[in-house]
Amino acid sequence: NNQNGASEYHGASGPLHVSNPRSLNPLSEVFVDAAEQAGFKRNPDFNGATQDGFGTYQLTQWQGQRNSAAAAFLRPAMSRPNLSVRTNVQASEILFEGKRAALVSFRDLSGSRQVRAQREIVVCAGAIGSPQLLMLSGIGPADHLRTLDIPVLCDLPGVGANLQDHPALPVAYECTQPISLASAESIANLIRYMAFKTGPLTSNVGEAGGFVKTSASCATPDVQYHFAPGYFIEHGFQQIKEHAYSCIPTLIRPNSRGRITLRSNNPLDAPLIHANYFADPRDTQAVVEGLRIARAIAETNAFAKYRKRELWPGPGIKNDEKSLSGYIEKYAQTLYHPVGTCKMGPAGDTLGVVDSELRLHGVECLRVVDASIMPIIPGGNTNAPTIMIAEKAADLMIKNGPGKAQQERLLSQALV
């Protein structure tokens, strides 16, 4: 439900609200001006005709508040008699009757319990949790499961493989004027937010940004920028007293692939995340150029009256490839966009886990519906594509039902 109305590229009648920023920080507007001075075009709509260029981001917000999938889809449905929502629950295993997914074993505050599925089970635990749950249930790389004494129900090497993410690097400057988000959490701003749902507390932090091609060989942008009118280093855990602003080049077309594996056969043990960032040297080359572009934008005249000193990478890191590569190796961080670990692909695909209707290969009445099914990571934030996957999966389940493919298989066997 886009605030700007329906168009060729946007809808205006859905349950998920997409809004323009309510109280854009002036530094974010300076950033867009600076990018234009550095030779890049403005782009008023990254989800429109083209992605290249710089501008401000629209937000999944409604009246100044985050419009999450829970707010847009789940909460309006919670009064339905056929829906039960349970929190503080850890799914531990999917139990099968033959090849049919039949029960889910889980733990809550009262202990271990099971619930039976009358039609099918849908796993939506994300690119980390979904492969973990499948492997705990005996679905995954057979050799890995055997090392942990997990009985192998279905040997699917792709479960946990094909992990992709968007790694990012900080570029930050101290600001000469006290206008950053460092002063957002004041009593006055809290009152402004509570009364009018405006002010800096409505900020998504990454207010502006852009998409660029770092080389002539790129068919589409391979680096995205997130500009924050604040100091955003080490996931926000590192703090300073001074006002600052950050520009964060992010690799959105990575060539490197990682893997999720089990730490043990205990469902309460976190899985092992082998991110494998920058294993492919092409990824390093792209981010080196992305860092150079970020510095070039920051050094334009548009930032002259706001720019004090470069905090990150800092004057000790020059713009040569060796220095920037070392900086990448030491300070890269995730943008929290893991995908790909239950890849959608045909049965003949070595790493394929689910088919085109998100049903698991080799078993029945089991689907995966989340970002883990993406074969290749999208060239942008993953929230909207993941919601699209869920919308599509719901349509498929209503249209075809979980038993249609099984009925067709039984019918063909009977005819033979």
Short mmCIF file of C-alpha atoms in Angstrom, two decimals:
data_model
loop_
_atom_site.label_atom_id
_atom_site.label_comp_id
_atom_site.label_asym_id
_atom_site.label_seq_id
_atom_site.Cartn_x
_atom_site.Cartn_y
_atom_site.Cartn_z
CA ASN A 1 0.00 0.00 0.00
CA ASN A 2 2.36 2.67 -1.28
CA GLN A 3 1.83 6.17 0.08
CA ASN A 4 2.46 7.64 -3.38
CA GLY A 5 -0.39 5.64 -4.90
CA ALA A 6 -0.68 2.90 -7.49
CA SER A 7 1.54 2.97 -10.58
CA GLU A 8 3.22 0.66 -13.05
CA TYR A 9 5.66 -0.41 -10.32
CA HIS A 10 3.65 -0.03 -7.11
CA GLY A 11 0.39 -1.12 -5.55
CA ALA A 12 -1.87 0.84 -3.21
CA SER A 13 -4.35 -1.68 -1.83
CA GLY A 14 -2.30 -4.28 0.04
CA PRO A 15 -1.98 -4.79 3.80
CA LEU A 16 1.70 -3.78 3.96
CA HIS A 17 2.23 -0.01 4.16
CA VAL A 18 5.13 1.63 2.31
CA SER A 19 5.72 5.25 3.28
CA ASN A 20 7.97 8.20 2.56
CA PRO A 21 10.21 9.40 5.43
CA ARG A 22 8.29 11.62 7.86
CA SER A 23 11.21 13.60 9.26
CA LEU A 24 14.23 13.29 6.99
CA ASN A 25 17.49 14.36 8.60
CA PRO A 26 19.18 17.26 6.70
CA LEU A 27 22.40 15.24 6.45
CA SER A 28 20.57 12.65 4.35
CA GLU A 29 19.61 15.31 1.83
CA VAL A 30 23.21 16.54 1.81
CA PHE A 31 24.34 12.99 1.00
CA VAL A 32 22.14 12.84 -2.11
CA ASP A 33 23.44 16.23 -3.23
CA ALA A 34 27.00 15.03 -2.65
CA ALA A 35 26.47 11.90 -4.73
CA GLU A 36 25.23 14.08 -7.57
CA GLN A 37 28.32 16.27 -7.25
CA ALA A 38 30.44 13.11 -7.42
CA GLY A 39 28.92 12.32 -10.82
CA PHE A 40 26.01 10.03 -9.98
CA LYS A 41 22.44 10.61 -11.03
CA ARG A 42 19.51 11.09 -8.68
CA ASN A 43 16.94 8.32 -8.47
CA PRO A 44 13.58 9.13 -6.85
CA ASP A 45 12.44 5.47 -6.92
CA PHE A 46 14.87 2.54 -6.52
CA ASN A 47 11.95 0.15 -7.15
CA GLY A 48 10.93 1.85 -10.36
CA ALA A 49 12.22 1.76 -13.92
CA THR A 50 15.91 1.72 -12.93
CA GLN A 51 17.86 0.98 -9.77
CA ASP A 52 21.04 2.99 -10.44
CA GLY A 53 21.55 6.30 -8.70
CA PHE A 54 21.08 7.96 -5.32
CA GLY A 55 18.11 9.14 -3.31
CA THR A 56 16.15 8.58 -0.12
CA TYR A 57 14.55 5.29 0.82
CA GLN A 58 10.89 4.55 1.24
CA LEU A 59 10.07 2.64 4.41
CA THR A 60 7.77 -0.15 5.52
CA GLN A 61 6.14 2.19 8.00
CA TRP A 62 2.62 3.21 8.96
CA GLN A 63 2.13 6.50 10.81
CA GLY A 64 5.76 6.64 11.82
CA GLN A 65 5.99 3.08 13.12
CA ARG A 66 7.54 -0.04 11.60
CA ASN A 67 4.93 -1.95 9.59
CA SER A 68 6.40 -5.42 10.01
CA ALA A 69 5.04 -8.67 8.61
CA ALA A 70 3.61 -9.35 12.07
CA ALA A 71 1.81 -5.99 12.12
CA ALA A 72 0.59 -6.18 8.52
CA PHE A 73 -0.36 -9.85 8.23
CA LEU A 74 -0.29 -11.76 11.51
CA ARG A 75 -1.97 -9.50 14.06
CA PRO A 76 -5.05 -8.80 11.89
CA ALA A 77 -5.54 -12.58 11.60
CA MET A 78 -5.02 -13.50 15.26
CA SER A 79 -8.73 -13.36 16.07
CA ARG A 80 -9.47 -16.18 13.63
CA PRO A 81 -10.59 -19.41 15.32
CA ASN A 82 -8.32 -21.52 13.09
CA LEU A 83 -5.12 -19.71 14.12
CA SER A 84 -3.13 -20.27 17.29
CA VAL A 85 0.00 -18.21 17.91
CA ARG A 86 2.51 -19.48 20.47
CA THR A 87 5.61 -17.63 21.64
CA ASN A 88 8.65 -18.76 23.65
CA VAL A 89 8.65 -21.96 21.59
CA GLN A 90 11.64 -23.81 20.12
CA ALA A 91 10.85 -26.29 17.34
CA SER A 92 13.15 -29.26 17.80
CA GLU A 93 12.22 -31.84 15.17
CA ILE A 94 9.79 -32.76 12.40
CA LEU A 95 8.55 -36.33 12.79
CA PHE A 96 7.62 -38.48 9.80
CA GLU A 97 5.30 -41.38 9.13
CA GLY A 98 7.10 -43.02 6.27
CA LYS A 99 7.98 -40.09 4.00
CA ARG A 100 5.07 -37.96 5.17
CA ALA A 101 5.76 -35.06 7.53
CA ALA A 102 3.28 -35.75 10.31
CA LEU A 103 4.19 -34.03 13.58
CA VAL A 104 6.27 -31.17 14.95
CA SER A 105 8.11 -31.68 18.21
CA PHE A 106 8.75 -28.49 20.16
CA ARG A 107 9.70 -27.18 23.56
CA ASP A 108 7.93 -24.41 25.44
CA LEU A 109 7.90 -23.22 29.02
CA SER A 110 5.95 -26.29 30.10
CA GLY A 111 8.35 -28.82 28.52
CA SER A 112 8.48 -30.95 25.38
CA ARG A 113 5.31 -31.31 23.31
CA GLN A 114 4.11 -32.47 19.90
CA VAL A 115 1.39 -31.31 17.52
CA ARG A 116 0.06 -33.27 14.56
CA ALA A 117 -0.36 -31.77 11.09
CA GLN A 118 -3.57 -32.78 9.37
CA ARG A 119 -2.51 -31.45 5.96
CA GLU A 120 1.10 -30.24 5.82
CA ILE A 121 3.90 -28.58 7.75
CA VAL A 122 5.37 -25.25 6.63
CA VAL A 123 8.83 -24.32 7.89
CA CYS A 124 9.49 -20.56 8.06
CA ALA A 125 12.48 -20.37 10.39
CA GLY A 126 14.72 -18.34 8.09
CA ALA A 127 18.01 -19.03 6.33
CA ILE A 128 19.66 -20.06 9.60
CA GLY A 129 16.84 -21.82 11.44
CA SER A 130 15.17 -23.69 8.56
CA PRO A 131 18.20 -25.77 7.52
CA GLN A 132 18.95 -26.38 11.19
CA LEU A 133 15.47 -27.79 11.81
CA LEU A 134 15.57 -29.91 8.66
CA MET A 135 18.95 -31.40 9.55
CA LEU A 136 17.80 -32.13 13.10
CA SER A 137 14.90 -34.00 11.47
CA GLY A 138 17.18 -36.18 9.33
CA ILE A 139 16.98 -34.16 6.10
CA GLY A 140 20.29 -32.86 4.77
CA PRO A 141 23.82 -33.95 3.84
CA ALA A 142 23.94 -37.60 4.89
CA ASP A 143 27.62 -37.65 5.89
CA HIS A 144 27.22 -34.61 8.13
CA LEU A 145 24.12 -36.03 9.82
CA ARG A 146 25.79 -39.37 10.49
CA THR A 147 28.71 -37.70 12.25
CA LEU A 148 26.18 -36.35 14.76
CA ASP A 149 24.28 -39.67 15.10
CA ILE A 150 21.18 -38.28 13.40
CA PRO A 151 19.30 -40.96 11.41
CA VAL A 152 19.17 -39.99 7.73
CA LEU A 153 15.64 -39.77 6.39
CA CYS A 154 16.49 -37.96 3.15
CA ASP A 155 19.95 -37.21 1.78
CA LEU A 156 19.72 -33.62 0.49
CA PRO A 157 23.22 -32.09 0.16
CA GLY A 158 21.78 -28.64 -0.50
CA VAL A 159 20.33 -28.23 2.99
CA GLY A 160 22.54 -25.61 4.65
CA ALA A 161 24.60 -25.00 1.51
CA ASN A 162 24.50 -21.99 -0.85
CA LEU A 163 24.54 -19.43 2.01
CA GLN A 164 24.70 -15.87 0.69
CA ASP A 165 24.62 -12.55 2.51
CA HIS A 166 25.26 -8.83 2.03
CA PRO A 167 28.54 -7.85 3.76
CA ALA A 168 29.06 -4.16 4.50
CA LEU A 169 31.91 -1.82 5.47
CA PRO A 170 31.71 1.39 7.52
CA VAL A 171 32.82 4.80 6.27
CA ALA A 172 32.20 7.43 8.96
CA TYR A 173 32.97 11.11 9.55
CA GLU A 174 32.70 13.35 12.56
CA CYS A 175 30.11 16.07 11.97
CA THR A 176 30.80 19.73 12.68
CA GLN A 177 27.18 20.50 13.50
CA PRO A 178 24.96 18.90 16.19
CA ILE A 179 22.28 17.69 13.81
CA SER A 180 22.83 13.92 13.68
CA LEU A 181 20.71 11.22 15.31
CA ALA A 182 23.02 11.31 18.32
CA SER A 183 20.54 13.69 19.99
CA ALA A 184 17.42 11.81 18.86
CA GLU A 185 16.66 10.21 22.22
CA SER A 186 15.68 13.39 24.06
CA ILE A 187 12.55 14.03 26.09
CA ALA A 188 11.38 16.61 23.55
CA ASN A 189 11.75 14.16 20.66
CA LEU A 190 10.00 11.42 22.64
CA ILE A 191 7.04 13.73 23.27
CA ARG A 192 7.03 14.72 19.60
CA TYR A 193 6.96 11.08 18.59
CA MET A 194 4.28 10.03 21.08
CA ALA A 195 2.03 12.97 20.21
CA PHE A 196 2.52 13.38 16.46
CA LYS A 197 4.54 10.34 15.26
CA THR A 198 7.12 12.67 13.72
CA GLY A 199 10.71 13.63 14.47
CA PRO A 200 14.00 11.71 14.53
CA LEU A 201 12.50 8.75 16.41
CA THR A 202 10.67 7.83 13.19
CA SER A 203 14.01 7.44 11.41
CA ASN A 204 15.01 4.06 10.00
CA VAL A 205 18.66 5.22 10.47
CA GLY A 206 19.61 4.30 6.88
CA GLU A 207 17.58 7.16 5.46
CA ALA A 208 19.32 7.64 2.09
CA GLY A 209 21.48 5.60 -0.22
CA GLY A 210 22.12 4.49 -3.72
CA PHE A 211 23.10 1.72 -6.13
CA VAL A 212 26.20 1.71 -8.35
CA LYS A 213 28.02 -0.53 -10.80
CA THR A 214 31.65 -0.73 -9.67
CA SER A 215 32.93 -1.87 -13.06
CA ALA A 216 31.93 -1.76 -16.70
CA SER A 217 31.38 -5.53 -16.64
CA CYS A 218 28.45 -5.23 -14.20
CA ALA A 219 25.07 -5.74 -15.86
CA THR A 220 23.31 -4.45 -12.73
CA PRO A 221 24.45 -2.52 -9.64
CA ASP A 222 26.68 -4.62 -7.39
CA VAL A 223 27.13 -2.17 -4.48
CA GLN A 224 24.40 -0.49 -2.45
CA TYR A 225 24.92 2.46 -0.09
CA HIS A 226 23.16 3.07 3.21
CA PHE A 227 23.63 6.57 4.54
CA ALA A 228 22.99 7.04 8.24
CA PRO A 229 22.92 10.54 9.83
CA GLY A 230 24.65 8.99 12.82
CA TYR A 231 27.57 6.88 13.94
CA PHE A 232 26.85 3.29 12.87
CA ILE A 233 29.90 1.11 13.53
CA GLU A 234 30.10 -2.52 14.67
CA HIS A 235 26.33 -3.04 14.36
CA GLY A 236 25.70 0.05 16.49
CA PHE A 237 27.42 -1.34 19.58
CA GLN A 238 30.35 1.09 19.37
CA GLN A 239 29.38 4.56 20.61
CA ILE A 240 31.03 8.00 20.59
CA LYS A 241 30.03 11.30 22.19
CA GLU A 242 30.50 13.38 19.05
CA HIS A 243 27.99 13.86 16.25
CA ALA A 244 28.83 11.84 13.14
CA TYR A 245 27.44 10.41 9.93
CA SER A 246 28.10 7.11 8.17
CA CYS A 247 28.06 5.87 4.61
CA ILE A 248 28.04 2.08 4.34
CA PRO A 249 28.93 0.44 1.00
CA THR A 250 27.31 -2.99 0.84
CA LEU A 251 28.08 -5.82 -1.57
CA ILE A 252 24.73 -6.91 -3.03
CA ARG A 253 25.89 -9.36 -5.73
CA PRO A 254 28.33 -11.61 -3.84
CA ASN A 255 30.08 -14.48 -5.60
CA SER A 256 31.14 -16.16 -2.35
CA ARG A 257 29.05 -18.95 -0.83
CA GLY A 258 28.93 -20.22 2.73
CA ARG A 259 27.18 -22.98 4.66
CA ILE A 260 25.11 -23.71 7.76
CA THR A 261 26.01 -26.86 9.69
CA LEU A 262 24.89 -28.34 12.99
CA ARG A 263 27.00 -27.91 16.09
CA SER A 264 25.38 -30.98 17.66
CA ASN A 265 22.14 -32.95 17.62
CA ASN A 266 20.82 -30.78 20.48
CA PRO A 267 18.12 -28.41 19.12
CA LEU A 268 19.09 -25.80 21.73
CA ASP A 269 22.67 -25.55 20.42
CA ALA A 270 23.03 -22.73 17.91
CA PRO A 271 24.12 -23.96 14.45
CA LEU A 272 27.51 -23.13 12.99
CA ILE A 273 27.45 -20.28 10.46
CA HIS A 274 30.28 -20.52 7.93
CA ALA A 275 29.64 -17.18 6.18
CA ASN A 276 32.74 -17.42 3.95
CA TYR A 277 32.62 -13.71 3.12
CA PHE A 278 35.08 -12.54 0.44
CA ALA A 279 36.24 -16.07 -0.37
CA ASP A 280 35.89 -15.02 -4.02
CA PRO A 281 38.41 -12.24 -4.83
CA ARG A 282 35.86 -10.54 -7.10
CA ASP A 283 33.89 -9.59 -4.00
CA THR A 284 36.88 -7.83 -2.48
CA GLN A 285 37.53 -5.92 -5.70
CA ALA A 286 33.94 -4.66 -5.81
CA VAL A 287 33.97 -3.43 -2.20
CA VAL A 288 37.39 -1.79 -2.64
CA GLU A 289 35.85 0.31 -5.39
CA GLY A 290 32.74 0.84 -3.29
CA LEU A 291 34.88 2.27 -0.47
CA ARG A 292 36.64 4.62 -2.88
CA ILE A 293 33.29 5.88 -4.16
CA ALA A 294 32.02 6.43 -0.60
CA ARG A 295 35.10 8.52 0.20
CA ALA A 296 34.73 10.49 -3.02
CA ILE A 297 31.13 11.36 -2.16
CA ALA A 298 32.12 12.36 1.38
CA GLU A 299 34.85 14.67 0.07
CA THR A 300 32.56 16.76 -2.19
CA ASN A 301 31.73 20.39 -1.51
CA ALA A 302 28.23 19.44 -0.41
CA PHE A 303 29.68 18.03 2.82
CA ALA A 304 32.25 20.81 3.30
CA LYS A 305 30.49 22.59 6.18
CA TYR A 306 29.55 19.31 7.90
CA ARG A 307 32.74 17.28 7.41
CA LYS A 308 35.29 17.29 10.23
CA ARG A 309 37.57 14.23 10.32
CA GLU A 310 37.30 10.81 8.79
CA LEU A 311 36.76 8.31 11.61
CA TRP A 312 36.54 5.14 9.48
CA PRO A 313 38.53 3.86 7.65
CA GLY A 314 40.59 6.78 8.97
CA PRO A 315 43.64 8.60 7.58
CA GLY A 316 45.86 5.57 8.20
CA ILE A 317 44.02 3.61 5.48
CA LYS A 318 44.94 4.88 2.03
CA ASN A 319 42.92 4.36 -1.13
CA ASP A 320 45.22 1.72 -2.63
CA GLU A 321 43.93 -1.82 -3.06
CA LYS A 322 46.21 -3.38 -0.42
CA SER A 323 45.18 -0.95 2.32
CA LEU A 324 41.47 -1.18 1.56
CA SER A 325 41.59 -4.97 1.23
CA GLY A 326 43.14 -5.17 4.69
CA TYR A 327 40.43 -2.90 6.03
CA ILE A 328 37.75 -5.14 4.50
CA GLU A 329 39.30 -8.24 6.02
CA LYS A 330 39.33 -6.69 9.48
CA TYR A 331 36.10 -4.69 9.66
CA ALA A 332 33.51 -6.28 7.34
CA GLN A 333 30.14 -6.87 8.98
CA THR A 334 26.86 -8.42 7.91
CA LEU A 335 23.77 -6.49 6.90
CA TYR A 336 21.68 -9.42 8.19
CA HIS A 337 20.38 -10.63 4.82
CA PRO A 338 21.20 -14.38 4.82
CA VAL A 339 19.46 -16.41 2.09
CA GLY A 340 19.83 -19.50 -0.04
CA THR A 341 20.30 -22.41 2.40
CA CYS A 342 17.22 -24.38 1.22
CA LYS A 343 17.58 -23.50 -2.43
CA MET A 344 14.69 -23.79 -4.85
CA GLY A 345 15.68 -25.96 -7.78
CA PRO A 346 14.62 -29.03 -9.80
CA ALA A 347 15.15 -32.53 -8.46
CA GLY A 348 18.24 -32.92 -10.66
CA ASP A 349 19.91 -29.87 -9.09
CA THR A 350 22.64 -31.09 -6.73
CA LEU A 351 21.87 -28.31 -4.25
CA GLY A 352 18.11 -28.15 -4.87
CA VAL A 353 16.05 -28.53 -1.70
CA VAL A 354 12.53 -27.42 -2.68
CA ASP A 355 10.63 -27.50 -5.96
CA SER A 356 8.90 -24.60 -7.71
CA GLU A 357 6.02 -24.81 -5.22
CA LEU A 358 8.44 -24.85 -2.26
CA ARG A 359 7.76 -28.53 -1.43
CA LEU A 360 10.75 -30.48 -0.16
CA HIS A 361 12.29 -33.00 -2.52
CA GLY A 362 12.11 -36.59 -1.32
CA VAL A 363 9.39 -36.20 1.31
CA GLU A 364 5.72 -35.31 1.42
CA CYS A 365 3.57 -32.64 3.09
CA LEU A 366 6.50 -30.38 3.93
CA ARG A 367 7.36 -26.95 2.54
CA VAL A 368 9.91 -24.26 3.30
CA VAL A 369 8.67 -20.68 2.94
CA ASP A 370 11.29 -18.04 3.75
CA ALA A 371 14.46 -16.42 2.38
CA SER A 372 16.34 -19.73 2.52
CA ILE A 373 14.66 -20.86 -0.73
CA MET A 374 16.19 -18.05 -2.82
CA PRO A 375 18.69 -19.54 -5.33
CA ILE A 376 20.50 -16.18 -5.63
CA ILE A 377 20.41 -13.26 -3.22
CA PRO A 378 18.43 -10.23 -4.46
CA GLY A 379 20.33 -7.08 -5.37
CA GLY A 380 18.77 -5.11 -2.54
CA ASN A 381 17.13 -5.54 0.86
CA THR A 382 15.52 -8.95 1.38
CA ASN A 383 12.41 -8.00 3.38
CA ALA A 384 10.03 -7.34 0.49
CA PRO A 385 11.14 -10.37 -1.60
CA THR A 386 10.66 -12.63 1.43
CA ILE A 387 7.14 -11.31 1.97
CA MET A 388 6.47 -11.90 -1.73
CA ILE A 389 7.59 -15.55 -1.34
CA ALA A 390 5.13 -15.99 1.53
CA GLU A 391 2.29 -14.40 -0.47
CA LYS A 392 3.03 -16.67 -3.43
CA ALA A 393 3.30 -19.77 -1.23
CA ALA A 394 -0.08 -19.02 0.36
CA ASP A 395 -1.63 -18.80 -3.10
CA LEU A 396 -0.02 -22.11 -4.11
CA MET A 397 -1.27 -23.89 -1.00
CA ILE A 398 -4.82 -22.63 -1.52
CA LYS A 399 -4.78 -23.50 -5.24
CA ASN A 400 -3.13 -26.88 -5.23
CA GLY A 401 -3.17 -28.14 -1.65
CA PRO A 402 -0.48 -30.37 -0.19
CA GLY A 403 -1.99 -33.63 -1.41
CA LYS A 404 -2.46 -32.92 -5.10
CA ALA A 405 1.04 -33.97 -6.17
CA GLN A 406 0.83 -37.12 -4.03
CA GLN A 407 -2.55 -38.02 -5.53
CA GLU A 408 -1.14 -37.57 -9.04
CA ARG A 409 1.82 -39.82 -8.19
CA LEU A 410 -0.44 -42.53 -6.76
CA LEU A 411 -2.73 -42.30 -9.78
CA SER A 412 0.16 -42.64 -12.22
CA GLN A 413 1.51 -45.65 -10.26
CA ALA A 414 -1.93 -47.27 -10.34
CA LEU A 415 -2.20 -46.73 -14.09
CA VAL A 416 1.23 -48.32 -14.63
#
